[in-house]
mmCIF file of C-alpha atoms (C1' of nucleotides) in Angstrom:
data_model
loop_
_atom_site.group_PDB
_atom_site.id
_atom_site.type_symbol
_atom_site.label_atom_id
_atom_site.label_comp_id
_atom_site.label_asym_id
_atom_site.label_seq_id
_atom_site.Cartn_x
_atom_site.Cartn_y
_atom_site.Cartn_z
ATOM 1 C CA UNK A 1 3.702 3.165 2.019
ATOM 2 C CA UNK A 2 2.683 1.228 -0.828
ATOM 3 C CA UNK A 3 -0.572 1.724 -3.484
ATOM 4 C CA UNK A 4 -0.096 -0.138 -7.477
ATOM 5 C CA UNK A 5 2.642 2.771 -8.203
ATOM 6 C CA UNK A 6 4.670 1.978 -5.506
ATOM 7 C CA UNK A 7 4.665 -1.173 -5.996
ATOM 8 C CA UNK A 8 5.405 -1.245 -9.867
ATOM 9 C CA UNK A 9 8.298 1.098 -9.074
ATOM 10 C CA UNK A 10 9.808 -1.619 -6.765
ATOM 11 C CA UNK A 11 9.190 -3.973 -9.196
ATOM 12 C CA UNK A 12 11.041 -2.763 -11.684
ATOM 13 C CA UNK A 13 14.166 -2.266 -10.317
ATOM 14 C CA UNK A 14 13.992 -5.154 -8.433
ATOM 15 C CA UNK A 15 13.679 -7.446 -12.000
ATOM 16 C CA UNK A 16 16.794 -5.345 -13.096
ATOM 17 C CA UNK A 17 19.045 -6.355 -9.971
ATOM 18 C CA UNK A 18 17.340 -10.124 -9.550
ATOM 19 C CA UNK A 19 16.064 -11.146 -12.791
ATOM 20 C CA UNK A 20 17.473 -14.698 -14.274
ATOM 21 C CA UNK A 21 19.664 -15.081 -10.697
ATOM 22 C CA UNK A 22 20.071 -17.970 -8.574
ATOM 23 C CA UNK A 23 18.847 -17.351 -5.132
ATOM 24 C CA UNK A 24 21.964 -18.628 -3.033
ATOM 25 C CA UNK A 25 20.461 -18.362 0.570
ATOM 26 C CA UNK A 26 17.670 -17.306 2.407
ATOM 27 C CA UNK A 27 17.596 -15.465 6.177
ATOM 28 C CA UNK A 28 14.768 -15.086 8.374
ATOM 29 C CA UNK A 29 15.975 -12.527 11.238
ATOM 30 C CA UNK A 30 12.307 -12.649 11.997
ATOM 31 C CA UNK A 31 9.572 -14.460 10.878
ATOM 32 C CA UNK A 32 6.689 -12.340 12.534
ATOM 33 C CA UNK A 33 4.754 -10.690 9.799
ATOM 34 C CA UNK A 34 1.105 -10.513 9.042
ATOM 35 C CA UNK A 35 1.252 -14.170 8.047
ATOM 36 C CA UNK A 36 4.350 -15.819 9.896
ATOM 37 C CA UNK A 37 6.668 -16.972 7.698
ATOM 38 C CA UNK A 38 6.676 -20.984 7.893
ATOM 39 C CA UNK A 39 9.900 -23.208 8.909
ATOM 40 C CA UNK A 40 10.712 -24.356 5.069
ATOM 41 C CA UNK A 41 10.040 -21.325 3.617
ATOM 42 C CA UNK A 42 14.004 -20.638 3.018
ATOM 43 C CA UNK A 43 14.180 -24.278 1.477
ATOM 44 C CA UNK A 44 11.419 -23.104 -0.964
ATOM 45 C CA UNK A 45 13.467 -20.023 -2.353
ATOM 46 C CA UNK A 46 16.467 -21.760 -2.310
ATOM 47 C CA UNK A 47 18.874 -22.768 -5.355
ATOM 48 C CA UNK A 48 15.859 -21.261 -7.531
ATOM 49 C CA UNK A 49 16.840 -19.268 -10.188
ATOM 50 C CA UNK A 50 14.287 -15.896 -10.715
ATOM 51 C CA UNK A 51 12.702 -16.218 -13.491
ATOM 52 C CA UNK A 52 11.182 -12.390 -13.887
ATOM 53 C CA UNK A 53 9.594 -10.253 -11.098
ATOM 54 C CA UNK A 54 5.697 -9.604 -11.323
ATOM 55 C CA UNK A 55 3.133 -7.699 -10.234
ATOM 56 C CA UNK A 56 -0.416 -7.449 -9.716
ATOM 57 C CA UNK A 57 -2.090 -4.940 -7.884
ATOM 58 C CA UNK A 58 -0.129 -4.294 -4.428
ATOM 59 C CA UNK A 59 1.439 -7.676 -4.564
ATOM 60 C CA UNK A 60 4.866 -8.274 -5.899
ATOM 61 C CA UNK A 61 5.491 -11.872 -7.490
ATOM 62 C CA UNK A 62 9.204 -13.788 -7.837
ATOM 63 C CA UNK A 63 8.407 -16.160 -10.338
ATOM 64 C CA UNK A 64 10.235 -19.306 -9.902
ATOM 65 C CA UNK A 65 11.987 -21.643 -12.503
ATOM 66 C CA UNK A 66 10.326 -24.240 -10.810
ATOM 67 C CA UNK A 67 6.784 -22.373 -11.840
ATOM 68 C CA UNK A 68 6.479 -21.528 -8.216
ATOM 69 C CA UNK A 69 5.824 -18.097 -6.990
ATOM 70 C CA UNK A 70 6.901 -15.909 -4.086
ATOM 71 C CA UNK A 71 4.661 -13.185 -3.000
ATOM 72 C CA UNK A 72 5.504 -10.375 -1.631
ATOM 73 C CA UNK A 73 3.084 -7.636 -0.197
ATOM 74 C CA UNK A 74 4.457 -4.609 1.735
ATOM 75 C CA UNK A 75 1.305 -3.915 3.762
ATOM 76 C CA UNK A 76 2.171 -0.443 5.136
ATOM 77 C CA UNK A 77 5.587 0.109 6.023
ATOM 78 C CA UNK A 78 6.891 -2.844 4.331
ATOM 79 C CA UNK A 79 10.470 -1.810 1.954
ATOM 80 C CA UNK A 80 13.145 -3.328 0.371
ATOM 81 C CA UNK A 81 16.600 -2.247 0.362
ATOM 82 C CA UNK A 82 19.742 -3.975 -1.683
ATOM 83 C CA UNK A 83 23.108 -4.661 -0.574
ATOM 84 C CA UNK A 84 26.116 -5.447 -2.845
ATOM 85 C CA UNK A 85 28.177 -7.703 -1.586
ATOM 86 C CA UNK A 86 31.376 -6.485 -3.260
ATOM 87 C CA UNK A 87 32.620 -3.853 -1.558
ATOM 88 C CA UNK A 88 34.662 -2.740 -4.475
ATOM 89 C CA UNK A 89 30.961 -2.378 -5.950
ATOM 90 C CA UNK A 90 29.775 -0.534 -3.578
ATOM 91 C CA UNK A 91 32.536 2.271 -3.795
ATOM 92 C CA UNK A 92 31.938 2.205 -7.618
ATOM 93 C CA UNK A 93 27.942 1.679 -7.483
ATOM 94 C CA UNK A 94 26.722 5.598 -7.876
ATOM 95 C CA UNK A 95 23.699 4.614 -6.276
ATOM 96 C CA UNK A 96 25.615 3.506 -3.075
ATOM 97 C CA UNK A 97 25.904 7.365 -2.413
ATOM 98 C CA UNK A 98 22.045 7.776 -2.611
ATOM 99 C CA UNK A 99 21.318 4.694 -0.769
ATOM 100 C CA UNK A 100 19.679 5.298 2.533
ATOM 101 C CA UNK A 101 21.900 3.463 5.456
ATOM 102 C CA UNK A 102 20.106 -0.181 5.970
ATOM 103 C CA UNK A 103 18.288 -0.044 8.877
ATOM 104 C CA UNK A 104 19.189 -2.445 11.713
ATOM 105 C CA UNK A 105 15.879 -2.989 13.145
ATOM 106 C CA UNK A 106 12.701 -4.789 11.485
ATOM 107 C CA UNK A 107 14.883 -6.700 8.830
ATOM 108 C CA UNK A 108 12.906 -9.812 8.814
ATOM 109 C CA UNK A 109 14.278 -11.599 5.852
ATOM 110 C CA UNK A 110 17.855 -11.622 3.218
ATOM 111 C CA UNK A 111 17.233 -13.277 0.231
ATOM 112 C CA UNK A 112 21.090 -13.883 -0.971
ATOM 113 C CA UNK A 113 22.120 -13.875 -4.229
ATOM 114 C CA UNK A 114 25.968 -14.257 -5.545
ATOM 115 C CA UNK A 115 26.952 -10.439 -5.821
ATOM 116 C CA UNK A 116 23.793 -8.928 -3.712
ATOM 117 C CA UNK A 117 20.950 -9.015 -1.384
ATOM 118 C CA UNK A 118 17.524 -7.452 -1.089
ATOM 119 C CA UNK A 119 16.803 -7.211 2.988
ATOM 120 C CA UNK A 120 13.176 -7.031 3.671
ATOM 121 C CA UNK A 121 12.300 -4.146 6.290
ATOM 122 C CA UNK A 122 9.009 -3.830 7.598
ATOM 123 C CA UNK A 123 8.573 -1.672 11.451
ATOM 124 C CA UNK A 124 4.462 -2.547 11.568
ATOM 125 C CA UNK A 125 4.574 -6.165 9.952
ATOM 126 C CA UNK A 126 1.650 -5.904 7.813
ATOM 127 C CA UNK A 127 3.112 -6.779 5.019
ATOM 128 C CA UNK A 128 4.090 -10.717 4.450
ATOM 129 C CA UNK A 129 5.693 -13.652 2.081
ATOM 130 C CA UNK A 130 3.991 -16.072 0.692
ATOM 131 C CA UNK A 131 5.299 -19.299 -1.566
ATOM 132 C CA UNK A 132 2.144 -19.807 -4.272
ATOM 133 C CA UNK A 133 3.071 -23.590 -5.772
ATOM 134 C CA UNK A 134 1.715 -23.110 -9.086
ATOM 135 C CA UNK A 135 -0.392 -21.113 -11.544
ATOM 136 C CA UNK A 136 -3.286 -22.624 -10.890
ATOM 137 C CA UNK A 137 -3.206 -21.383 -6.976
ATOM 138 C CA UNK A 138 -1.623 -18.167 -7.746
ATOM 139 C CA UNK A 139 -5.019 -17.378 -9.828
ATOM 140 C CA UNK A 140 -7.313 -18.584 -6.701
ATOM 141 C CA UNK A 141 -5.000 -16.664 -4.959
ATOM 142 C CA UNK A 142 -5.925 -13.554 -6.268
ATOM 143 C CA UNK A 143 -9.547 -14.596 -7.397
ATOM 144 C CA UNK A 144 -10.995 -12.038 -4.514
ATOM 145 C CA UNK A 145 -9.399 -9.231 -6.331
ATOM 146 C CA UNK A 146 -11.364 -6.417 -8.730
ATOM 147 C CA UNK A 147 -9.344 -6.015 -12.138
ATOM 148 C CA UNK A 148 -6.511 -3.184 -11.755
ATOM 149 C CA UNK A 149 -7.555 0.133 -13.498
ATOM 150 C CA UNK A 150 -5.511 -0.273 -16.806
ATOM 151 C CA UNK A 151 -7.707 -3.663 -17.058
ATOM 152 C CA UNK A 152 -10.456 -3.611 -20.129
ATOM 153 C CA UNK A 153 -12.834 -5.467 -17.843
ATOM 154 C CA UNK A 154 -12.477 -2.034 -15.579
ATOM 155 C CA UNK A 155 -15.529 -0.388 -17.679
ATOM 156 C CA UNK A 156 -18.874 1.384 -17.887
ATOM 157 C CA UNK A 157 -20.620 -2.248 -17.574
ATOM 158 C CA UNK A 158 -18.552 -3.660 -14.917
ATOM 159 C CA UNK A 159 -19.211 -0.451 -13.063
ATOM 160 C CA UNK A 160 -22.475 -0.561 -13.175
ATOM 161 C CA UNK A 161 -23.436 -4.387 -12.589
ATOM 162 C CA UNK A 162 -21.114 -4.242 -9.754
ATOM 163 C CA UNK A 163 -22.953 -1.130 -8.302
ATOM 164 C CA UNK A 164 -26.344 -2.790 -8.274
ATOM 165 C CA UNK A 165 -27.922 -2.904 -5.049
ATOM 166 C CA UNK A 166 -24.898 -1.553 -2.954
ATOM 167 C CA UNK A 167 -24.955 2.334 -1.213
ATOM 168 C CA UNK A 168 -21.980 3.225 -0.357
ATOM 169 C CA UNK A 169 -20.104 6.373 -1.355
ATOM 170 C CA UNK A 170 -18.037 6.451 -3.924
ATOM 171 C CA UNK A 171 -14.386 6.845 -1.803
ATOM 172 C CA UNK A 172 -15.344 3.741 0.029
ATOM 173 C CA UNK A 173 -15.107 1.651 -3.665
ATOM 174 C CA UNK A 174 -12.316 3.077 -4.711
ATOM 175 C CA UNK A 175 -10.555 1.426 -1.948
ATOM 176 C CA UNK A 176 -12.505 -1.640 -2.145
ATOM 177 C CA UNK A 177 -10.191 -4.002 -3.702
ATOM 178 C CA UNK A 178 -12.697 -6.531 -4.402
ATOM 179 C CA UNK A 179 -13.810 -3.667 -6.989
ATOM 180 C CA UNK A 180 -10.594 -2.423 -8.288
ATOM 181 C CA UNK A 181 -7.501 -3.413 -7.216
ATOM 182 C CA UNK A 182 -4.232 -1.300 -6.626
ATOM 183 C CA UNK A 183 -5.884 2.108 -5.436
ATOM 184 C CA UNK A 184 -4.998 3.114 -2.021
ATOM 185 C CA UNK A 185 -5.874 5.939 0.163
ATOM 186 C CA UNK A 186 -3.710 8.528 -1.585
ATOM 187 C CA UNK A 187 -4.504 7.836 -4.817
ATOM 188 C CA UNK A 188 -8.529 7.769 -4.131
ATOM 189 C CA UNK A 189 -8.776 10.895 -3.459
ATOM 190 C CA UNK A 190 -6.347 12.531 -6.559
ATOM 191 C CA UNK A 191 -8.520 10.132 -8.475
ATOM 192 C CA UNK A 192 -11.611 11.940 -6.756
ATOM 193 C CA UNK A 193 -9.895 15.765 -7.463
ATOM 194 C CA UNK A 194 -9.635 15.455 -10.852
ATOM 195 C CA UNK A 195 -12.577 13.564 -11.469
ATOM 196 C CA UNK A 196 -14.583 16.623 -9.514
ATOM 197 C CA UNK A 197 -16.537 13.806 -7.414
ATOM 198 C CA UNK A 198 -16.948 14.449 -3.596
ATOM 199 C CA UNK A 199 -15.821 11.315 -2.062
ATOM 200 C CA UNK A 200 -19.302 11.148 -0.080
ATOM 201 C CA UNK A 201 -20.957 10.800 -2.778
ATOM 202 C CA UNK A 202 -23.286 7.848 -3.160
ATOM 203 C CA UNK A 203 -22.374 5.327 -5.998
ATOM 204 C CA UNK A 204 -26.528 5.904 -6.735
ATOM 205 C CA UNK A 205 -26.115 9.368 -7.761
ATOM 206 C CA UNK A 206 -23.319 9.097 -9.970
ATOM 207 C CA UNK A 207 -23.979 10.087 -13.621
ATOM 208 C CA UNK A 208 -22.498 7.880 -16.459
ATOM 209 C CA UNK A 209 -20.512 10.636 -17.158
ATOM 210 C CA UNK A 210 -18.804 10.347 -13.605
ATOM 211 C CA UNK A 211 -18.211 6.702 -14.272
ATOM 212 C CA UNK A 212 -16.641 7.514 -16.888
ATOM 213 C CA UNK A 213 -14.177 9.730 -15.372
ATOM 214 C CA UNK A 214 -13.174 7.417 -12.580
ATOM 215 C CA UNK A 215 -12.133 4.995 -15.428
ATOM 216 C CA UNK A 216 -9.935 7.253 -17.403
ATOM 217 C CA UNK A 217 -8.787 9.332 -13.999
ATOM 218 C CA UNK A 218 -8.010 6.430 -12.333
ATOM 219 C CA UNK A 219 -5.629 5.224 -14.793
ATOM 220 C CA UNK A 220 -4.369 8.248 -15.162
ATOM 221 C CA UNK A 221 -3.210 9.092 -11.635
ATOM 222 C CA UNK A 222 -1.677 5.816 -11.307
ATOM 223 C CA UNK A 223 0.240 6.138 -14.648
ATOM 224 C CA UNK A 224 1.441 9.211 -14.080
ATOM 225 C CA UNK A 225 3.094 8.302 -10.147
ATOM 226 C CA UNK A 226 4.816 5.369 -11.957
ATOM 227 C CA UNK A 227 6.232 7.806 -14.031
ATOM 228 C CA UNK A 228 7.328 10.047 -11.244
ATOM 229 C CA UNK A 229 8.831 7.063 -9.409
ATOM 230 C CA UNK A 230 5.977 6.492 -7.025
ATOM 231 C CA UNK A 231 4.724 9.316 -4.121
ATOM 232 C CA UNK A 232 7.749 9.424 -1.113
ATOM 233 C CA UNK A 233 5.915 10.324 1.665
ATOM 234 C CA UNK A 234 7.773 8.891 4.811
ATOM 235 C CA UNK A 235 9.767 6.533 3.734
ATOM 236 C CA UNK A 236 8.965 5.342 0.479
ATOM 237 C CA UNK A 237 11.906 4.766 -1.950
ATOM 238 C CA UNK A 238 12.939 3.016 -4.599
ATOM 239 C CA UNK A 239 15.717 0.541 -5.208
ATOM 240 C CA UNK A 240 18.483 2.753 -5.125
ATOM 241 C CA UNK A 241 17.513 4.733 -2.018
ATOM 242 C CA UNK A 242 15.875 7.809 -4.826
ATOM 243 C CA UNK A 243 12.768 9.442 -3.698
ATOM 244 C CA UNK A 244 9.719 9.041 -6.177
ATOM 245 C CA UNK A 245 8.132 12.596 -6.656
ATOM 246 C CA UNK A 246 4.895 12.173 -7.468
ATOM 247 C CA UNK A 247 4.119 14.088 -3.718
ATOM 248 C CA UNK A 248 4.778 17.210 -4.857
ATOM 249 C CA UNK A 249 1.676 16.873 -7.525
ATOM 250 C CA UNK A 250 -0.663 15.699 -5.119
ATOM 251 C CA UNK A 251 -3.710 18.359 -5.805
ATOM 252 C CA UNK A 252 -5.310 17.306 -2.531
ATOM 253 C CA UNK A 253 -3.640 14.899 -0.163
ATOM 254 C CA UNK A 254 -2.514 15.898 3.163
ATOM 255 C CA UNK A 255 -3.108 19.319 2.146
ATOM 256 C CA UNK A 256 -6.199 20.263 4.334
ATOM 257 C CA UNK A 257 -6.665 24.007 4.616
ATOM 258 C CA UNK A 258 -4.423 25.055 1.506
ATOM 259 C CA UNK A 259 -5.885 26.627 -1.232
ATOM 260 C CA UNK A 260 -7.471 24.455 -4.133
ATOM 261 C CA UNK A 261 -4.830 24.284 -7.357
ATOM 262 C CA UNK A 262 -7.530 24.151 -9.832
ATOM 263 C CA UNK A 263 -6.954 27.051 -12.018
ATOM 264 C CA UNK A 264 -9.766 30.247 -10.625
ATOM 265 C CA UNK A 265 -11.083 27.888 -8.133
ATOM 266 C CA UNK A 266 -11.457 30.005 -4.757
ATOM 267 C CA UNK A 267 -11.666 26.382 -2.813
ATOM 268 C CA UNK A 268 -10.309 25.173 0.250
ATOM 269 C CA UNK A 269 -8.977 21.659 0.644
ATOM 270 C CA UNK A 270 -11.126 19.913 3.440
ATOM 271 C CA UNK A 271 -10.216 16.914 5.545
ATOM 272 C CA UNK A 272 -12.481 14.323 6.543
ATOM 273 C CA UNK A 273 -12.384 10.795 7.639
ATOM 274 C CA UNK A 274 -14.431 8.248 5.059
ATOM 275 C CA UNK A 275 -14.409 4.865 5.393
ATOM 276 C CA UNK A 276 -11.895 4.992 8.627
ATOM 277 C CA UNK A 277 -9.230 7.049 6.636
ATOM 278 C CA UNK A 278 -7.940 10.210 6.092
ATOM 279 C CA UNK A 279 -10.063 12.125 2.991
ATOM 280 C CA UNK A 280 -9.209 15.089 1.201
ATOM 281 C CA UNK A 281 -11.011 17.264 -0.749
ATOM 282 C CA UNK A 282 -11.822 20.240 -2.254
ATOM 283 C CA UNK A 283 -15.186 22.230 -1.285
ATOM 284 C CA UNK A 284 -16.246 23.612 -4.065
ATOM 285 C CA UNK A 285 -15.091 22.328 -7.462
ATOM 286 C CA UNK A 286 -15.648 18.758 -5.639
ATOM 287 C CA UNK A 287 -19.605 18.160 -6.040
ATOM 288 C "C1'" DA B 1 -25.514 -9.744 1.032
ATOM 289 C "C1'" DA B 2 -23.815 -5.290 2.226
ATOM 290 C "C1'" DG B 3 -21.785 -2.146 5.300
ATOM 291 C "C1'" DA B 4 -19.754 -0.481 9.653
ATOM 292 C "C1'" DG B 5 -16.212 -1.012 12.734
ATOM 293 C "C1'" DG B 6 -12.380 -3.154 15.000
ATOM 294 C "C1'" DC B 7 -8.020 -5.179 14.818
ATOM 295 C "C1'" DC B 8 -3.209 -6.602 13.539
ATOM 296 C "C1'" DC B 9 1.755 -3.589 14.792
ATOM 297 C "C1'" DT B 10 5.386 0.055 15.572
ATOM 298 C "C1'" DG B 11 6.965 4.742 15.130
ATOM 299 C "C1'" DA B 12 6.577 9.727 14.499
ATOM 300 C "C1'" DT B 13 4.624 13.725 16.076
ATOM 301 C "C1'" DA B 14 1.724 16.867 18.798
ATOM 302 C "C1'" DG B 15 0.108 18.497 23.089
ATOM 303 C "C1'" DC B 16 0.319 18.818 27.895
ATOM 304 C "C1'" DT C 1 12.107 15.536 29.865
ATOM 305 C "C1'" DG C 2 8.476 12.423 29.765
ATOM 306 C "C1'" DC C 3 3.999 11.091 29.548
ATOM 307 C "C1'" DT C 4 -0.327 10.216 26.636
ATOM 308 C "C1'" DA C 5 -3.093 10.505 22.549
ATOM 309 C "C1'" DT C 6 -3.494 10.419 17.725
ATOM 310 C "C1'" DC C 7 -2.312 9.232 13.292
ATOM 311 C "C1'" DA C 8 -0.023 6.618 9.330
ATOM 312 C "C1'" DG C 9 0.031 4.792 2.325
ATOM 313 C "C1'" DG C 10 -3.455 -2.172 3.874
ATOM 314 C "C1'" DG C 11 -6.359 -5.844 4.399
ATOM 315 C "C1'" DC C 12 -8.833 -9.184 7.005
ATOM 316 C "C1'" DC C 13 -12.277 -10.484 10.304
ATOM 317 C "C1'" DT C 14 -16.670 -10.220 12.882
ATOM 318 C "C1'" DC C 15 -21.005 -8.427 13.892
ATOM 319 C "C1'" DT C 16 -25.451 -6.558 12.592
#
DNA sequence: AAGAGGCCCTGATAGC
DNA sequence: TGCTATCAGGGCCTCT
């Protein structure tokens, strides 16, 4: 489900609904995720007000007024759904209408507050929680990662020194979170589209020019799903049950054999597997 | 060190 | 209808 858009679009409606609140109680229905989710976790979240909800890359962060964090990653089926407490809210909540029905199976945990609370759902348990004590480990924490597109330190120079002496093809480093962090599998190859790179290409052949697209392209794509609420294929929604749309722009995802949708380009959208995933592509405006 | 590949897990869908 | 195979938006680990 979830690339950097995604994620930001859970984000911020989660800071509207939990921002500044007291977390009341904690449930674990099941503690089997990609890490398991330790005994005194609950006491860790517990009677902790929310300071703000963060983000970086594909990890969401409850900052804690005890300068503790919770981390949250969604791995790929993870989601979060709210649930008023009220019921009087609920009939008067608009977004109750739009809200899909809370699935029953794969809740793993309720974190309570006085009038709501999120339920984490997640069928394939890739996704996990994760209580960071303070700054100073939340940095290590995420020392392994590349800077996220929208970073300054994601430039021409960085590009280069970090291409020196590697071979791979470009797709491959897109996804490579050590090298940038927050692009996924959708979003490497709309990056790729609009950029006009074939995602074989080999990082050695790539012009400065071409570098210099995947820096403004990448920030672009990923700008533009936030804006469009995230991509809602399966199940992906926000908050309040709404669909993002960013899908219905995708130039080349999960469109293999449809025409291309540059303007007078006579290309047809390819399919290959790169790096162990699904890759789409144009054939001919794709070089 | 870099790169290829496998693995964690469940569910939806396609094909027989 | 029911079986099996394949695939799915992530990331970590091991082997060469």
């Amino acid at each position: 489900m979830p690339e950097l858009p995604e994620v930001e679009v859970v984000r911020q409606s989660l800071n509207k609904k939990i921002k500044k609140k007291k977390v009341k109680r904690v449930i674990i229905r099941n503690r089997n995720l990609r890490f398991k989710i330790p005994l005194n976790f609950s006491n860790l979240l517990e009677n902790k007000k929310i300071t703000k909800v963060d983000r970086f890359s594909k990890y969401l962060i409850l900052c804690l007024c005890n300068k503790s964090y919770c981390l949250i990653h969604l791995g790929m089926s993870g989601t979060i759904h709210i649930v008023y407490k009220n019921k009087k809210n609920l009939l008067t909540n608009s977004s109750f209408y739009n809200s899909p029905k809370l699935p029953n199976k794969h809740n793993h945990v309720e974190i309570i507050f006085k009038n709501l609370k999120i339920v984490y759902n997640d069928p394939r348990r890739f996704g996990f929680f994760q209580i960071i004590q303070n700054s100073y480990l939340l940095k290590k924490r995420f020392a392994h990662l590349g800077p996220e597109p929208f970073n300054s330190k994601f430039n021409l120079r960085y590009i280069s020194t970090y291409f020196k002496g590697k071979k791979k093809n470009i797709k491959s480093f897109l996804l490579d979170q050590n090298f940038v962090s927050g692009i996924g599998n959708i979003y490497a190859s709309e990056i790729l589209f609009l950029s006009r790179l074939n995602p074989k290409k080999k990082i050695s052949s790539l012009e400065y020019q071409d570098c210099k697209k995947i820096i403004i392209n990448s920030k672009k794509i990923l700008l533009d799903a936030i804006k469009k609420g995230g991509s809602s294929i399966r199940d992906f929604k926000n908050l309040s049950g709404r669909n993002g749309s960013f899908q219905k722009d995708f130039k080349v995802y999960n469109r293999e054999g449809l025409n291309c949708k540059r303007s007078k380009c006579l290309g047809i959208i390819k399919k290959k597997i790169i790096s162990n995933r699904s890759t789409f592509f144009c054939n001919i405006c794709q070089i």
